[in-house]
Every structure is written in structure tokens, then in C-alpha cells.
Amino acid sequence: MGKPDLGIMSRREVIGVGAAAAAALAAIKPVHAEITERKKRVGPNDKIVLGLIGCGGMGAVDMRNLMRKPDVEVAALCDVDDNRIPNDARDVEEKYNRKPTIYKDFRKMLERKDINAVIIGTPDHWHALPLIMACEAGMDAYCEKPISHDITEAKAMDAAVKHFKRIVQVGTWQRSTQEFTDAISYIRSGKLGKIILARAWKTDPFQVGKSQFVDPPKNLDYDMWNGPAALLPYSANHVHSNWRWFLNYGSGMTGDWGVHMMDICLLGMSKDTDLVMPTEVTSYGGKLAYPTDDRTAPDTVQSIMKFKDPDFLMHWETGRDYPGKPDHGSEFVSAEGKTLRVWRGGMKILDPGGEEIEKYRGEGTSDHWQNWIDCVKTREQPRSNLASMAQTTIVCHLINSSVLAGETVRFDKEKMDIVGRAGKNTQSYHREYRKPWKLPIYKV
Ligand SMILES: NC(=O)c1ccc[n+]([C@@H]2O[C@H](COP(=O)([O-])OP(=O)(O)OC[C@H]3O[C@@H](n4cnc5c(N)ncnc54)[C@H](O)[C@@H]3O)[C@@H](O)[C@H]2O)c1
């Protein structure tokens, strides 16, 4: 069975604890003795006090990467599932010799006056509200990708971050790794020539099987896990990690891996992190490989996007097989037929026949998590800043909008919106929030 995007570290074992252990954990009082009111701005020699919202998955990987930094301290953990917390709590206690405060409701964590910033490692349907509420609370954030469930949320998040002047790094860590930064600098240098086509792909071998609707387990606050998404009956194959294959919560492979791979195409074709955006998106897709599986996200997608100034096409594909290529990647094709291919772990420059014609090594790379820490202190924009990642995320949602609508979707970058009606009636564009949740919209 294939794997979803699990990031750079292998997925942790999900540990189980009994109700007593979970209750004991929940009752732990903060031993965060030197709690002080946070300063308006973290000084160069100050520690950044962090809270993690959404344990046990990629948010915990981010937390461990940040725990390696001497000027970071993790003070609090939050999850709606008691069973997801103990591994992370143990590591935090071992590192800082104090127990983190445990929360089940992130809004309580956001009331803390000593916490400077939060990591948002919740599923995609639960990024927008914690991020916007963190901005309202004066906190910075490291938010996982894709930034949102839909286009409306992405715009609301972008507006809130700008309104409250917060520093937000998004978890597209490939923007900080050697092969991808090399690919982008090579393309921007013009050495490959005029680019006529950018391509990105990822195999999708993932099936969730048949849903079994039962009562949610006692350790999980399922209502809070569902949050603003439409409430579906509980089934184990809808929640942890599997949610990405249900469009009620995630955006399938297009949002899960497309956001990484197309991000590289868009960055390479842009001058800086303000990205080129397509004017037209035509996509087809469906559950063609696994028609009887209960996932709702398409397992097969073909999308063509048209860009103006510079004029080029972009192709996104998710399917079953890519003979001779890695199972994921990004490519740039020149007018002369040369190709630059890049994937996690390598980059090649090829002639039209597929022969490697050049080796290239650029300026090197830096640490994605350190880049965020530095920017929290300097107030500069991080490499995967939220405004830029809102753009890549919106491209993913435009593709799904086109698949769902069965029509070409047109986009206006100035308005950051779909032009006309095609695509607007899809859940990738907008969904009604389940009461009592509301999406705040701030003026920039
Ligand atoms: N950057 C990367 O390379 C990378 C890799 C994997 C996943 N991700 C992203 O990380 C995010 C999490 O993915 P995952 O696979 O770790 O998911 P997951 O389902 O394994 O973990 C999410 C955790 O959030 C918790 N949660 C849900 N609602 C919550 C709420 N309201 N408050 C607090 N906790 C809540 C869940 O109980 C669960 O423990 C997603 O956005 C995903 O796309 C990024």
C-alpha cells in the first residue's frame, strides 16, 4: 500500500494509552515556572516559546525539528485525541525537564500570554481557524501545508496574517533543500532557455477501504475533530492521516503532494515568492483506479493550466505509474526540448533524448525551521511565507474545482478569485462552516 505525504521523517508509531494515563496527562499542571507575559517582539537573544496544535503527525515532526534549536522551548501540546499526546509529551519533558501543559481545546492554549508562536499540525480542514485565532492572539505560526481546505479559507488566512502582521512559515520544506533550490536558481538564470512547459506529478496508490460507522472512541473528541467541516458519522478510516482522501477534510493527492511539486514549478517560473498564477485551469479526474474504495478524492487527475507573462503551460498529473521516473517530481521543458527534472533527492538536466547533459550545484541550502525562527526575530518574510503558499494552495484548489465542476475554471490574480461561475459551486472553492464555527474575514 502506498503512503501519503509523511514528510522527511518516517511516521511515528501511534501509541495507545489507557483512559487513566490519558486523564493523568490531562491533569498535569504547567511547571513552566518562569512564565512571563510575552514581549511585543522577540529579541535576538530571547527564547521563542512554542505550543503544538495537532500532535502525533507532521506537526510533531516540525516540533522535534524546532526542539533542536537552542532558542526554542516547547511549553504546551494540544490534541483532541488523548492517545496522540503521550509520545510528544514524553519527548518534551525529556528535553526541557518539565512537563508541557496539555490542552484539548486549542482556544485555551491561545489564551496563554507566555506563548509566542504555535505549530499548526492539524488536518487541512482545521488550519484556517487556529491560524487566524493565533494571529488575533498576537502569535506567529508554523502552519502545515496545504494551507487550507478551500480557496475562501486561503484568502481569509492571507488577510488575517497581513492584518495582524504575523510571521508565518508554511511546511513546504522543499523550498529549503539543495536539489529544489538548485533547480529554481538554474531555471531563473535562464540557462535552460525559454520554458514552455512545467510539469509535476505524483503516483496515488492509496486506498482507505470500506468505512465502518461506529461510535467514536472515548479518547477522541470527534465533534471537535470535525470542527467546521460538515459532520460525517465516525469511521476510523476517515480520521488520522486518512482524512486527506476525503474532500470533506482534505484535497486528495493534488493538495497533499501537488502543493509541494507544483510549488517548485511556480517558484521556478516566478521572480520571487510572489508567484505566477494560471489564468485558465482545465482538469479531468475521478475514482478510476479504485472505484469501489470509499475515498472521495479522485485517484486520477490530469490538469492543464495556462499562464500569461511569461506564457507557458503547466501540467499536473496524479495516477498509477511513471516508468523511468521517480514516483513524484517537477520538470521544466525548454523550447529546445531540454528538461530539468527534480525530485526529493536529485536533479537532472537532460537533452531531448533523455541523456544527462550537465551537472549543476547551486549556492546550497538552509534549514526551513531555522529560517522561520530567524524571521520571527527579524520580522522578515520566511521562505514559505503564507502569502506565497496561499497562491500555491489556491492552484491546487483550482484544479480540484475544475475536476468537480467538469469545466474550465478561469482565475484573476489581481482579484485572487475565480472569474465567472465555473468552479464556484464546488467545496474546493467554498464550504459553509458547521455551526457554531465562523470564518473571520479581516481587511488587509
Ligand atoms: N510538510 C510535509 O511534508 C507534511 C507531511 C505530512 C503531513 N503534512 C501536513 O500536516 C498536517 C497534518 O497531517 P498528518 O498526516 O500529521 O495528520 P494526522 O491526522 O496524522 O495528525 C493530525 C492531528 O491533529 C489532531 N487534531 C485534529 N483536530 C484537532 C483540533 N481541533 N485541535 C487539536 N488537534 C486536532 C488529530 O487528532 C491528530 O492527532 C496536514 O495539513 C498535512 O497535509 C505535511
Tab-separated table of C-alpha atoms and ligand atoms in Angstrom:
chain	number	residue	atom	x	y	z
A	1	MET	CA	0.000	0.000	0.000
A	2	GLY	CA	1.288	3.464	-0.827
A	3	LYS	CA	1.897	6.272	1.593
A	4	PRO	CA	0.531	9.802	1.864
A	5	ASP	CA	2.904	12.733	2.281
A	6	LEU	CA	4.630	11.880	5.530
A	7	GLY	CA	7.379	14.454	5.306
A	8	ILE	CA	11.077	13.882	5.724
A	9	MET	CA	10.945	11.622	8.731
A	10	SER	CA	9.275	8.266	8.843
A	11	ARG	CA	5.901	8.182	10.519
A	12	ARG	CA	5.932	7.656	14.240
A	13	GLU	CA	4.259	4.729	15.905
A	14	VAL	CA	0.905	5.791	17.255
A	15	ILE	CA	0.946	4.704	20.835
A	16	GLY	CA	-2.099	3.717	22.775
A	17	VAL	CA	-2.645	4.703	26.399
A	18	GLY	CA	-5.433	3.760	28.746
A	19	ALA	CA	-8.046	6.227	29.955
A	20	ALA	CA	-6.309	6.559	33.342
A	21	ALA	CA	-2.988	7.522	31.789
A	22	ALA	CA	-4.726	9.970	29.483
A	23	ALA	CA	-6.621	11.544	32.392
A	24	ALA	CA	-3.386	11.818	34.380
A	25	LEU	CA	-1.737	13.551	31.453
A	26	ALA	CA	-4.636	15.952	31.051
A	27	ALA	CA	-4.417	16.867	34.733
A	28	ILE	CA	-0.745	17.819	34.599
A	29	LYS	CA	-0.245	21.389	35.772
A	30	PRO	CA	2.219	23.606	33.950
A	31	VAL	CA	5.648	23.547	35.517
A	32	HIS	CA	6.532	26.352	33.196
A	33	ALA	CA	7.802	28.269	36.188
A	34	GLU	CA	9.190	31.389	34.610
A	35	ILE	CA	6.008	32.151	32.683
A	36	THR	CA	6.181	35.767	31.735
A	37	GLU	CA	3.950	37.964	29.670
A	38	ARG	CA	5.299	37.701	26.119
A	39	LYS	CA	7.053	40.736	24.712
A	40	LYS	CA	5.533	42.518	21.723
A	41	ARG	CA	8.611	41.433	19.777
A	42	VAL	CA	11.001	38.555	20.450
A	43	GLY	CA	14.537	39.935	20.833
A	44	PRO	CA	17.588	38.335	19.168
A	45	ASN	CA	18.620	36.637	22.415
A	46	ASP	CA	15.108	35.719	23.608
A	47	LYS	CA	13.667	32.225	23.624
A	48	ILE	CA	10.658	31.552	21.449
A	49	VAL	CA	8.053	29.706	23.500
A	50	LEU	CA	6.017	27.323	21.349
A	51	GLY	CA	2.769	25.386	21.520
A	52	LEU	CA	1.867	22.493	19.206
A	53	ILE	CA	-1.715	22.122	17.932
A	54	GLY	CA	-2.219	18.640	16.450
A	55	CYS	CA	0.162	16.016	17.865
A	56	GLY	CA	1.493	12.682	16.687
A	57	GLY	CA	1.869	13.501	12.978
A	58	MET	CA	3.747	16.047	10.864
A	59	GLY	CA	3.216	18.771	13.484
A	60	ALA	CA	5.211	16.615	15.893
A	61	VAL	CA	7.976	16.228	13.271
A	62	ASP	CA	8.069	20.025	12.998
A	63	MET	CA	8.145	20.308	16.791
A	64	ARG	CA	11.116	17.927	17.053
A	65	ASN	CA	12.997	19.849	14.356
A	66	LEU	CA	12.350	23.066	16.269
A	67	MET	CA	13.311	21.498	19.617
A	68	ARG	CA	16.872	21.156	18.240
A	69	LYS	CA	17.192	24.948	18.229
A	70	PRO	CA	18.726	26.420	21.385
A	71	ASP	CA	16.420	29.453	21.346
A	72	VAL	CA	13.179	27.440	21.237
A	73	GLU	CA	11.217	25.986	24.101
A	74	VAL	CA	8.009	23.938	23.790
A	75	ALA	CA	5.587	24.731	26.615
A	76	ALA	CA	2.251	23.214	25.580
A	77	LEU	CA	0.637	20.499	23.463
A	78	CYS	CA	-2.932	20.266	22.207
A	79	ASP	CA	-4.844	17.415	20.597
A	80	VAL	CA	-8.474	16.295	20.510
A	81	ASP	CA	-7.314	12.677	20.792
A	82	ASP	CA	-5.712	11.775	24.159
A	83	ASN	CA	-3.856	8.884	22.541
A	84	ARG	CA	-1.892	11.159	20.230
A	85	ILE	CA	-0.262	13.177	23.002
A	86	PRO	CA	1.903	10.943	25.256
A	87	ASN	CA	4.844	10.341	22.840
A	88	ASP	CA	5.233	14.047	22.205
A	89	ALA	CA	4.722	14.940	25.887
A	90	ARG	CA	7.436	12.461	26.897
A	91	ASP	CA	9.967	13.938	24.453
A	92	VAL	CA	9.195	17.496	25.536
A	93	GLU	CA	9.597	16.554	29.190
A	94	GLU	CA	12.890	14.756	28.497
A	95	LYS	CA	14.255	17.732	26.597
A	96	TYR	CA	13.247	20.560	28.953
A	97	ASN	CA	12.939	18.672	32.201
A	98	ARG	CA	9.421	19.969	32.633
A	99	LYS	CA	6.032	18.666	31.589
A	100	PRO	CA	4.224	20.547	28.826
A	101	THR	CA	0.714	21.773	29.584
A	102	ILE	CA	-1.828	19.588	27.799
A	103	TYR	CA	-4.903	21.069	26.108
A	104	LYS	CA	-7.808	19.511	24.269
A	105	ASP	CA	-9.166	22.845	23.041
A	106	PHE	CA	-6.646	24.984	21.160
A	107	ARG	CA	-8.541	28.154	22.090
A	108	LYS	CA	-7.388	27.663	25.696
A	109	MET	CA	-3.791	27.378	24.527
A	110	LEU	CA	-4.153	30.599	22.567
A	111	GLU	CA	-5.098	32.403	25.807
A	112	ARG	CA	-1.577	31.799	27.154
A	113	LYS	CA	0.383	35.018	27.477
A	114	ASP	CA	3.814	33.374	27.528
A	115	ILE	CA	3.488	31.507	24.209
A	116	ASN	CA	4.965	33.401	21.241
A	117	ALA	CA	4.063	31.053	18.430
A	118	VAL	CA	2.214	27.863	17.531
A	119	ILE	CA	2.818	24.948	15.204
A	120	ILE	CA	-0.396	24.012	13.385
A	121	GLY	CA	-0.241	20.286	12.594
A	122	THR	CA	-3.974	19.602	12.392
A	123	PRO	CA	-5.667	18.143	9.273
A	124	ASP	CA	-6.284	20.606	6.414
A	125	HIS	CA	-9.909	21.329	7.396
A	126	TRP	CA	-8.586	22.625	10.721
A	127	HIS	CA	-5.809	25.046	9.626
A	128	ALA	CA	-7.726	28.248	8.942
A	129	LEU	CA	-9.357	28.869	12.331
A	130	PRO	CA	-6.360	28.032	14.583
A	131	LEU	CA	-4.144	30.164	12.326
A	132	ILE	CA	-6.498	33.160	12.283
A	133	MET	CA	-7.141	32.887	16.036
A	134	ALA	CA	-3.367	32.682	16.671
A	135	CYS	CA	-2.966	35.893	14.645
A	136	GLU	CA	-5.715	37.517	16.734
A	137	ALA	CA	-3.848	36.432	19.880
A	138	GLY	CA	-0.641	38.086	18.609
A	139	MET	CA	1.178	34.811	17.945
A	140	ASP	CA	3.294	33.794	14.962
A	141	ALA	CA	2.822	30.354	13.410
A	142	TYR	CA	4.417	27.459	11.584
A	143	CYS	CA	1.433	26.132	9.621
A	144	GLU	CA	1.363	22.864	7.725
A	145	LYS	CA	0.562	22.630	4.018
A	146	PRO	CA	-1.656	22.916	2.024
A	147	ILE	CA	-2.622	25.992	3.974
A	148	SER	CA	-6.372	25.464	3.653
A	149	HIS	CA	-9.283	23.258	2.754
A	150	ASP	CA	-10.518	25.661	0.062
A	151	ILE	CA	-9.919	28.958	-1.753
A	152	THR	CA	-12.139	31.051	0.552
A	153	GLU	CA	-10.152	29.934	3.610
A	154	ALA	CA	-6.794	30.583	1.897
A	155	LYS	CA	-7.808	34.180	1.188
A	156	ALA	CA	-9.108	34.690	4.749
A	157	MET	CA	-5.835	33.338	6.215
A	158	ASP	CA	-3.734	35.562	3.976
A	159	ALA	CA	-5.797	38.603	5.010
A	160	ALA	CA	-5.519	37.819	8.745
A	161	VAL	CA	-1.739	37.292	8.600
A	162	LYS	CA	-1.325	40.630	6.823
A	163	HIS	CA	-3.842	42.420	9.065
A	164	PHE	CA	-2.111	41.318	12.275
A	165	LYS	CA	1.412	41.487	10.732
A	166	ARG	CA	2.289	37.961	11.823
A	167	ILE	CA	5.229	35.844	10.642
A	168	VAL	CA	4.018	32.522	9.272
A	169	GLN	CA	6.134	29.804	7.720
A	170	VAL	CA	4.335	27.009	5.830
A	171	GLY	CA	5.623	23.423	5.942
A	172	THR	CA	6.775	23.275	2.289
A	173	TRP	CA	10.311	22.454	3.425
A	174	GLN	CA	11.443	21.627	-0.126
A	175	ARG	CA	11.845	25.379	-0.617
A	176	SER	CA	14.850	24.974	1.701
A	177	THR	CA	16.541	21.850	0.281
A	178	GLN	CA	19.520	21.682	-2.077
A	179	GLU	CA	18.043	19.985	-5.143
A	180	PHE	CA	14.942	22.171	-5.285
A	181	THR	CA	16.741	25.462	-4.596
A	182	ASP	CA	19.301	24.462	-7.255
A	183	ALA	CA	16.511	23.729	-9.747
A	184	ILE	CA	14.864	27.095	-9.099
A	185	SER	CA	18.119	29.068	-9.399
A	186	TYR	CA	19.028	27.221	-12.631
A	187	ILE	CA	15.654	27.920	-14.237
A	188	ARG	CA	15.641	31.565	-13.122
A	189	SER	CA	19.178	32.056	-14.501
A	190	GLY	CA	17.783	31.323	-17.979
A	191	LYS	CA	20.418	28.599	-18.610
A	192	LEU	CA	17.829	26.039	-19.755
A	193	GLY	CA	16.401	28.580	-22.202
A	194	LYS	CA	12.786	29.707	-22.641
A	195	ILE	CA	10.490	27.461	-20.620
A	196	ILE	CA	7.365	26.380	-22.463
A	197	LEU	CA	6.060	23.703	-20.084
A	198	ALA	CA	6.302	22.972	-16.361
A	199	ARG	CA	5.196	19.545	-15.194
A	200	ALA	CA	4.531	17.985	-11.791
A	201	TRP	CA	3.321	14.522	-10.854
A	202	LYS	CA	2.818	12.017	-8.045
A	203	THR	CA	1.564	8.450	-8.021
A	204	ASP	CA	-1.526	7.835	-5.930
A	205	PRO	CA	-1.587	4.274	-4.626
A	206	PHE	CA	-3.703	4.965	-1.558
A	207	GLN	CA	-6.955	3.247	-0.630
A	208	VAL	CA	-8.869	3.644	2.631
A	209	GLY	CA	-11.092	0.578	2.248
A	210	LYS	CA	-14.652	0.422	3.480
A	211	SER	CA	-15.923	2.774	6.183
A	212	GLN	CA	-17.449	1.196	9.296
A	213	PHE	CA	-19.693	3.670	11.063
A	214	VAL	CA	-19.481	3.150	14.831
A	215	ASP	CA	-19.416	5.315	17.973
A	216	PRO	CA	-16.213	7.344	18.213
A	217	PRO	CA	-13.689	6.040	20.778
A	218	LYS	CA	-13.745	7.695	24.221
A	219	ASN	CA	-10.227	9.095	23.809
A	220	LEU	CA	-11.325	11.221	20.813
A	221	ASP	CA	-13.461	14.369	20.910
A	222	TYR	CA	-14.885	13.633	17.482
A	223	ASP	CA	-17.110	16.710	17.323
A	224	MET	CA	-14.044	18.907	17.849
A	225	TRP	CA	-12.045	16.795	15.358
A	226	ASN	CA	-14.745	17.528	12.737
A	227	GLY	CA	-14.787	21.209	13.684
A	228	PRO	CA	-16.039	23.480	10.892
A	229	ALA	CA	-16.347	20.648	8.325
A	230	ALA	CA	-19.720	19.012	7.669
A	231	LEU	CA	-20.273	16.406	10.409
A	232	LEU	CA	-19.943	12.902	8.976
A	233	PRO	CA	-20.598	9.782	11.053
A	234	TYR	CA	-17.421	8.476	12.714
A	235	SER	CA	-15.399	5.824	10.951
A	236	ALA	CA	-11.755	5.022	11.820
A	237	ASN	CA	-10.752	5.286	8.165
A	238	HIS	CA	-11.898	8.933	7.997
A	239	VAL	CA	-9.691	10.293	10.775
A	240	HIS	CA	-5.949	10.284	11.494
A	241	SER	CA	-3.920	10.519	8.312
A	242	ASN	CA	-6.754	9.107	6.131
A	243	TRP	CA	-8.753	12.369	6.162
A	244	ARG	CA	-6.682	13.622	3.169
A	245	TRP	CA	-8.538	11.157	0.883
A	246	PHE	CA	-11.939	12.698	1.790
A	247	LEU	CA	-12.779	16.038	0.176
A	248	ASN	CA	-14.798	16.975	3.260
A	249	TYR	CA	-11.476	17.328	5.120
A	250	GLY	CA	-8.614	17.441	2.622
A	251	SER	CA	-7.909	17.788	-1.079
A	252	GLY	CA	-6.595	14.373	-2.146
A	253	MET	CA	-3.195	13.922	-3.754
A	254	THR	CA	-3.472	17.269	-5.546
A	255	GLY	CA	-3.340	19.164	-2.235
A	256	ASP	CA	-1.234	16.628	-0.364
A	257	TRP	CA	1.723	16.319	-2.768
A	258	GLY	CA	0.725	18.651	-5.604
A	259	VAL	CA	1.258	21.582	-3.255
A	260	HIS	CA	4.934	20.544	-2.897
A	261	MET	CA	5.606	19.627	-6.527
A	262	MET	CA	3.689	22.411	-8.292
A	263	ASP	CA	5.147	24.888	-5.795
A	264	ILE	CA	8.575	24.226	-7.329
A	265	CYS	CA	7.207	24.780	-10.864
A	266	LEU	CA	5.545	28.041	-9.824
A	267	LEU	CA	8.611	29.292	-7.938
A	268	GLY	CA	10.922	28.492	-10.847
A	269	MET	CA	8.679	30.476	-13.211
A	270	SER	CA	8.409	33.475	-10.813
A	271	LYS	CA	10.933	36.189	-9.956
A	272	ASP	CA	10.457	35.805	-6.202
A	273	THR	CA	7.917	34.314	-3.760
A	274	ASP	CA	5.056	36.327	-5.295
A	275	LEU	CA	4.046	33.549	-7.688
A	276	VAL	CA	2.807	33.490	-11.258
A	277	MET	CA	-0.794	32.257	-11.271
A	278	PRO	CA	-2.724	30.461	-14.037
A	279	THR	CA	-5.397	32.296	-15.998
A	280	GLU	CA	-7.186	29.073	-17.042
A	281	VAL	CA	-7.306	25.616	-15.464
A	282	THR	CA	-8.821	22.625	-17.252
A	283	SER	CA	-8.825	19.337	-15.353
A	284	TYR	CA	-10.364	15.905	-15.571
A	285	GLY	CA	-10.260	13.267	-12.894
A	286	GLY	CA	-12.147	10.671	-10.955
A	287	LYS	CA	-12.013	7.485	-8.901
A	288	LEU	CA	-10.872	5.475	-11.893
A	289	ALA	CA	-8.240	3.205	-10.320
A	290	TYR	CA	-10.148	2.407	-7.108
A	291	PRO	CA	-13.851	2.865	-7.962
A	292	THR	CA	-15.040	0.734	-5.034
A	293	ASP	CA	-12.816	2.341	-2.397
A	294	ASP	CA	-14.599	4.717	-0.018
A	295	ARG	CA	-12.230	7.654	-0.545
A	296	THR	CA	-13.950	10.614	-2.195
A	297	ALA	CA	-10.875	12.395	-3.634
A	298	PRO	CA	-10.027	11.489	-7.254
A	299	ASP	CA	-7.227	8.923	-7.660
A	300	THR	CA	-6.558	10.007	-11.254
A	301	VAL	CA	-6.190	13.656	-12.307
A	302	GLN	CA	-4.930	15.326	-15.480
A	303	SER	CA	-4.791	19.095	-15.389
A	304	ILE	CA	-3.529	21.677	-17.889
A	305	MET	CA	-3.023	25.257	-16.792
A	306	LYS	CA	-2.372	28.295	-18.964
A	307	PHE	CA	-0.137	31.162	-17.807
A	308	LYS	CA	0.435	34.606	-19.289
A	309	ASP	CA	3.553	36.772	-18.938
A	310	PRO	CA	5.505	34.569	-19.024
A	311	ASP	CA	3.477	32.462	-21.439
A	312	PHE	CA	3.782	28.767	-20.632
A	313	LEU	CA	1.668	25.742	-19.753
A	314	MET	CA	1.732	23.720	-16.548
A	315	HIS	CA	0.643	20.108	-16.276
A	316	TRP	CA	-0.299	18.318	-13.036
A	317	GLU	CA	-0.897	14.624	-13.026
A	318	THR	CA	-1.673	12.042	-10.387
A	319	GLY	CA	-2.107	8.446	-11.450
A	320	ARG	CA	-0.643	4.989	-11.157
A	321	ASP	CA	2.713	4.744	-12.949
A	322	TYR	CA	5.679	6.793	-14.200
A	323	PRO	CA	8.153	4.353	-15.805
A	324	GLY	CA	11.741	5.628	-15.726
A	325	LYS	CA	10.913	8.462	-13.362
A	326	PRO	CA	10.656	8.840	-9.587
A	327	ASP	CA	7.097	8.457	-8.264
A	328	HIS	CA	6.945	12.244	-7.799
A	329	GLY	CA	8.725	15.246	-9.228
A	330	SER	CA	8.751	18.567	-11.036
A	331	GLU	CA	10.061	19.263	-14.538
A	332	PHE	CA	10.734	22.280	-16.713
A	333	VAL	CA	10.850	21.818	-20.509
A	334	SER	CA	12.598	24.391	-22.739
A	335	ALA	CA	11.769	25.491	-26.279
A	336	GLU	CA	14.839	23.484	-27.374
A	337	GLY	CA	13.439	20.342	-25.788
A	338	LYS	CA	15.813	20.236	-22.806
A	339	THR	CA	14.351	19.135	-19.496
A	340	LEU	CA	15.293	19.893	-15.907
A	341	ARG	CA	13.871	17.168	-13.655
A	342	VAL	CA	13.937	17.490	-9.854
A	343	TRP	CA	12.609	15.252	-7.094
A	344	ARG	CA	13.254	14.592	-3.389
A	345	GLY	CA	16.891	13.548	-3.552
A	346	GLY	CA	18.056	14.515	-7.049
A	347	MET	CA	18.087	16.812	-10.044
A	348	LYS	CA	18.975	16.102	-13.683
A	349	ILE	CA	19.374	18.242	-16.782
A	350	LEU	CA	18.510	16.191	-19.885
A	351	ASP	CA	18.682	16.595	-23.658
A	352	PRO	CA	15.539	15.882	-25.762
A	353	GLY	CA	16.517	12.192	-25.890
A	354	GLY	CA	16.796	11.878	-22.113
A	355	GLU	CA	20.644	11.907	-21.880
A	356	GLU	CA	22.060	13.815	-18.917
A	357	ILE	CA	23.968	16.805	-20.338
A	358	GLU	CA	25.100	18.805	-17.322
A	359	LYS	CA	25.650	18.606	-13.566
A	360	TYR	CA	24.759	21.703	-11.591
A	361	ARG	CA	25.316	22.633	-7.980
A	362	GLY	CA	23.953	25.948	-6.728
A	363	GLU	CA	24.538	28.047	-3.672
A	364	GLY	CA	23.413	25.482	-1.176
A	365	THR	CA	20.610	25.278	1.212
A	366	SER	CA	19.452	26.176	4.669
A	367	ASP	CA	17.209	24.881	7.416
A	368	HIS	CA	13.474	25.553	6.844
A	369	TRP	CA	12.640	25.586	10.557
A	370	GLN	CA	15.644	27.844	11.402
A	371	ASN	CA	14.522	30.204	8.633
A	372	TRP	CA	11.200	30.631	10.484
A	373	ILE	CA	12.929	31.189	13.850
A	374	ASP	CA	15.212	33.816	12.279
A	375	CYS	CA	12.232	35.575	10.678
A	376	VAL	CA	10.196	35.577	13.897
A	377	LYS	CA	13.086	37.601	15.335
A	378	THR	CA	13.843	39.867	12.363
A	379	ARG	CA	10.190	40.160	11.190
A	380	GLU	CA	11.326	39.440	7.636
A	381	GLN	CA	9.213	37.166	5.451
A	382	PRO	CA	10.155	33.468	5.654
A	383	ARG	CA	10.929	31.384	2.588
A	384	SER	CA	7.499	29.685	2.562
A	385	ASN	CA	5.593	32.711	3.789
A	386	LEU	CA	1.845	32.368	3.997
A	387	ALA	CA	1.001	34.832	1.195
A	388	SER	CA	3.129	32.840	-1.230
A	389	MET	CA	1.824	29.466	-0.053
A	390	ALA	CA	-1.749	30.778	-0.304
A	391	GLN	CA	-1.017	31.122	-4.034
A	392	THR	CA	0.261	27.552	-4.491
A	393	THR	CA	-2.565	26.209	-2.344
A	394	ILE	CA	-5.121	28.090	-4.451
A	395	VAL	CA	-3.672	26.493	-7.616
A	396	CYS	CA	-4.339	23.047	-6.058
A	397	HIS	CA	-7.912	24.071	-5.212
A	398	LEU	CA	-8.456	25.473	-8.730
A	399	ILE	CA	-7.509	22.051	-10.130
A	400	ASN	CA	-9.978	20.280	-7.834
A	401	SER	CA	-12.644	22.918	-8.562
A	402	SER	CA	-12.239	22.200	-12.271
A	403	VAL	CA	-12.401	18.412	-11.728
A	404	LEU	CA	-15.543	18.756	-9.600
A	405	ALA	CA	-17.241	21.287	-11.880
A	406	GLY	CA	-16.241	19.456	-15.066
A	407	GLU	CA	-15.442	22.840	-16.593
A	408	THR	CA	-12.512	25.140	-17.321
A	409	VAL	CA	-12.005	27.464	-14.362
A	410	ARG	CA	-10.735	30.992	-15.012
A	411	PHE	CA	-8.681	32.923	-12.460
A	412	ASP	CA	-7.776	36.586	-11.937
A	413	LYS	CA	-4.594	37.086	-9.896
A	414	GLU	CA	-5.347	40.770	-9.175
A	415	LYS	CA	-8.637	39.827	-7.507
A	416	MET	CA	-7.240	36.459	-6.293
A	417	ASP	CA	-10.530	34.970	-7.342
A	418	ILE	CA	-12.268	32.757	-9.869
A	419	VAL	CA	-13.730	34.734	-12.780
A	420	GLY	CA	-17.318	33.818	-13.677
A	421	ARG	CA	-19.331	30.982	-12.137
A	422	ALA	CA	-17.410	27.881	-13.300
A	423	GLY	CA	-15.811	26.245	-10.235
A	424	LYS	CA	-17.542	28.455	-7.667
A	425	ASN	CA	-20.145	25.871	-6.681
A	426	THR	CA	-17.536	23.372	-5.503
A	427	GLN	CA	-16.303	22.631	-1.995
A	428	SER	CA	-12.751	23.372	-3.178
A	429	TYR	CA	-13.841	26.985	-3.646
A	430	HIS	CA	-16.025	27.449	-0.592
A	431	ARG	CA	-17.923	25.496	2.027
A	432	GLU	CA	-20.396	26.593	4.665
A	433	TYR	CA	-18.903	26.310	8.151
A	434	ARG	CA	-20.700	23.998	10.542
A	435	LYS	CA	-22.212	25.966	13.408
A	436	PRO	CA	-21.021	27.496	15.698
A	437	TRP	CA	-17.775	27.972	13.742
A	438	LYS	CA	-17.352	31.118	11.641
A	439	LEU	CA	-14.547	32.164	9.322
A	440	PRO	CA	-13.422	35.712	10.211
A	441	ILE	CA	-12.547	37.923	7.249
A	442	TYR	CA	-10.120	40.766	8.038
A	443	LYS	CA	-9.297	43.829	5.967
A	444	VAL	CA	-5.687	43.959	4.814
B	1	LIG	N1	5.207	19.251	5.184
B	1	LIG	C1	5.126	17.971	4.982
B	1	LIG	O1	5.998	17.359	4.380
B	1	LIG	C2	3.922	17.236	5.507
B	1	LIG	C3	3.936	15.843	5.630
B	1	LIG	C4	2.799	15.220	6.165
B	1	LIG	C5	1.690	15.964	6.519
B	1	LIG	N2	1.711	17.311	6.351
B	1	LIG	C6	0.554	18.133	6.749
B	1	LIG	O2	0.492	18.137	8.166
B	1	LIG	C7	-0.873	18.224	8.590
B	1	LIG	C8	-1.189	17.036	9.494
B	1	LIG	O3	-1.071	15.850	8.739
B	1	LIG	P1	-0.861	14.441	9.469
B	1	LIG	O4	-0.675	13.431	8.419
B	1	LIG	O5	0.178	14.563	10.521
B	1	LIG	O6	-2.305	14.272	10.146
B	1	LIG	P2	-2.743	13.339	11.359
B	1	LIG	O7	-4.178	13.081	11.187
B	1	LIG	O8	-1.807	12.187	11.455
B	1	LIG	O9	-2.482	14.277	12.657
B	1	LIG	C9	-3.282	15.397	12.923
B	1	LIG	C10	-3.511	15.506	14.425
B	1	LIG	O10	-4.321	16.672	14.644
B	1	LIG	C11	-5.282	16.348	15.646
B	1	LIG	N3	-6.411	17.280	15.593
B	1	LIG	C12	-7.491	17.270	14.746
B	1	LIG	N4	-8.299	18.299	15.047
B	1	LIG	C13	-7.735	18.958	16.070
B	1	LIG	C14	-8.105	20.111	16.818
B	1	LIG	N5	-9.229	20.797	16.581
B	1	LIG	N6	-7.295	20.520	17.835
B	1	LIG	C15	-6.152	19.848	18.124
B	1	LIG	N7	-5.753	18.734	17.450
B	1	LIG	C16	-6.539	18.315	16.437
B	1	LIG	C17	-5.666	14.908	15.349
B	1	LIG	O11	-6.298	14.297	16.456
B	1	LIG	C18	-4.295	14.311	15.005
B	1	LIG	O12	-3.660	13.829	16.160
B	1	LIG	C19	-1.705	18.232	7.310
B	1	LIG	O13	-2.004	19.548	6.941
B	1	LIG	C20	-0.785	17.600	6.282
B	1	LIG	O14	-1.065	17.976	4.960
B	1	LIG	C21	2.792	17.954	5.877
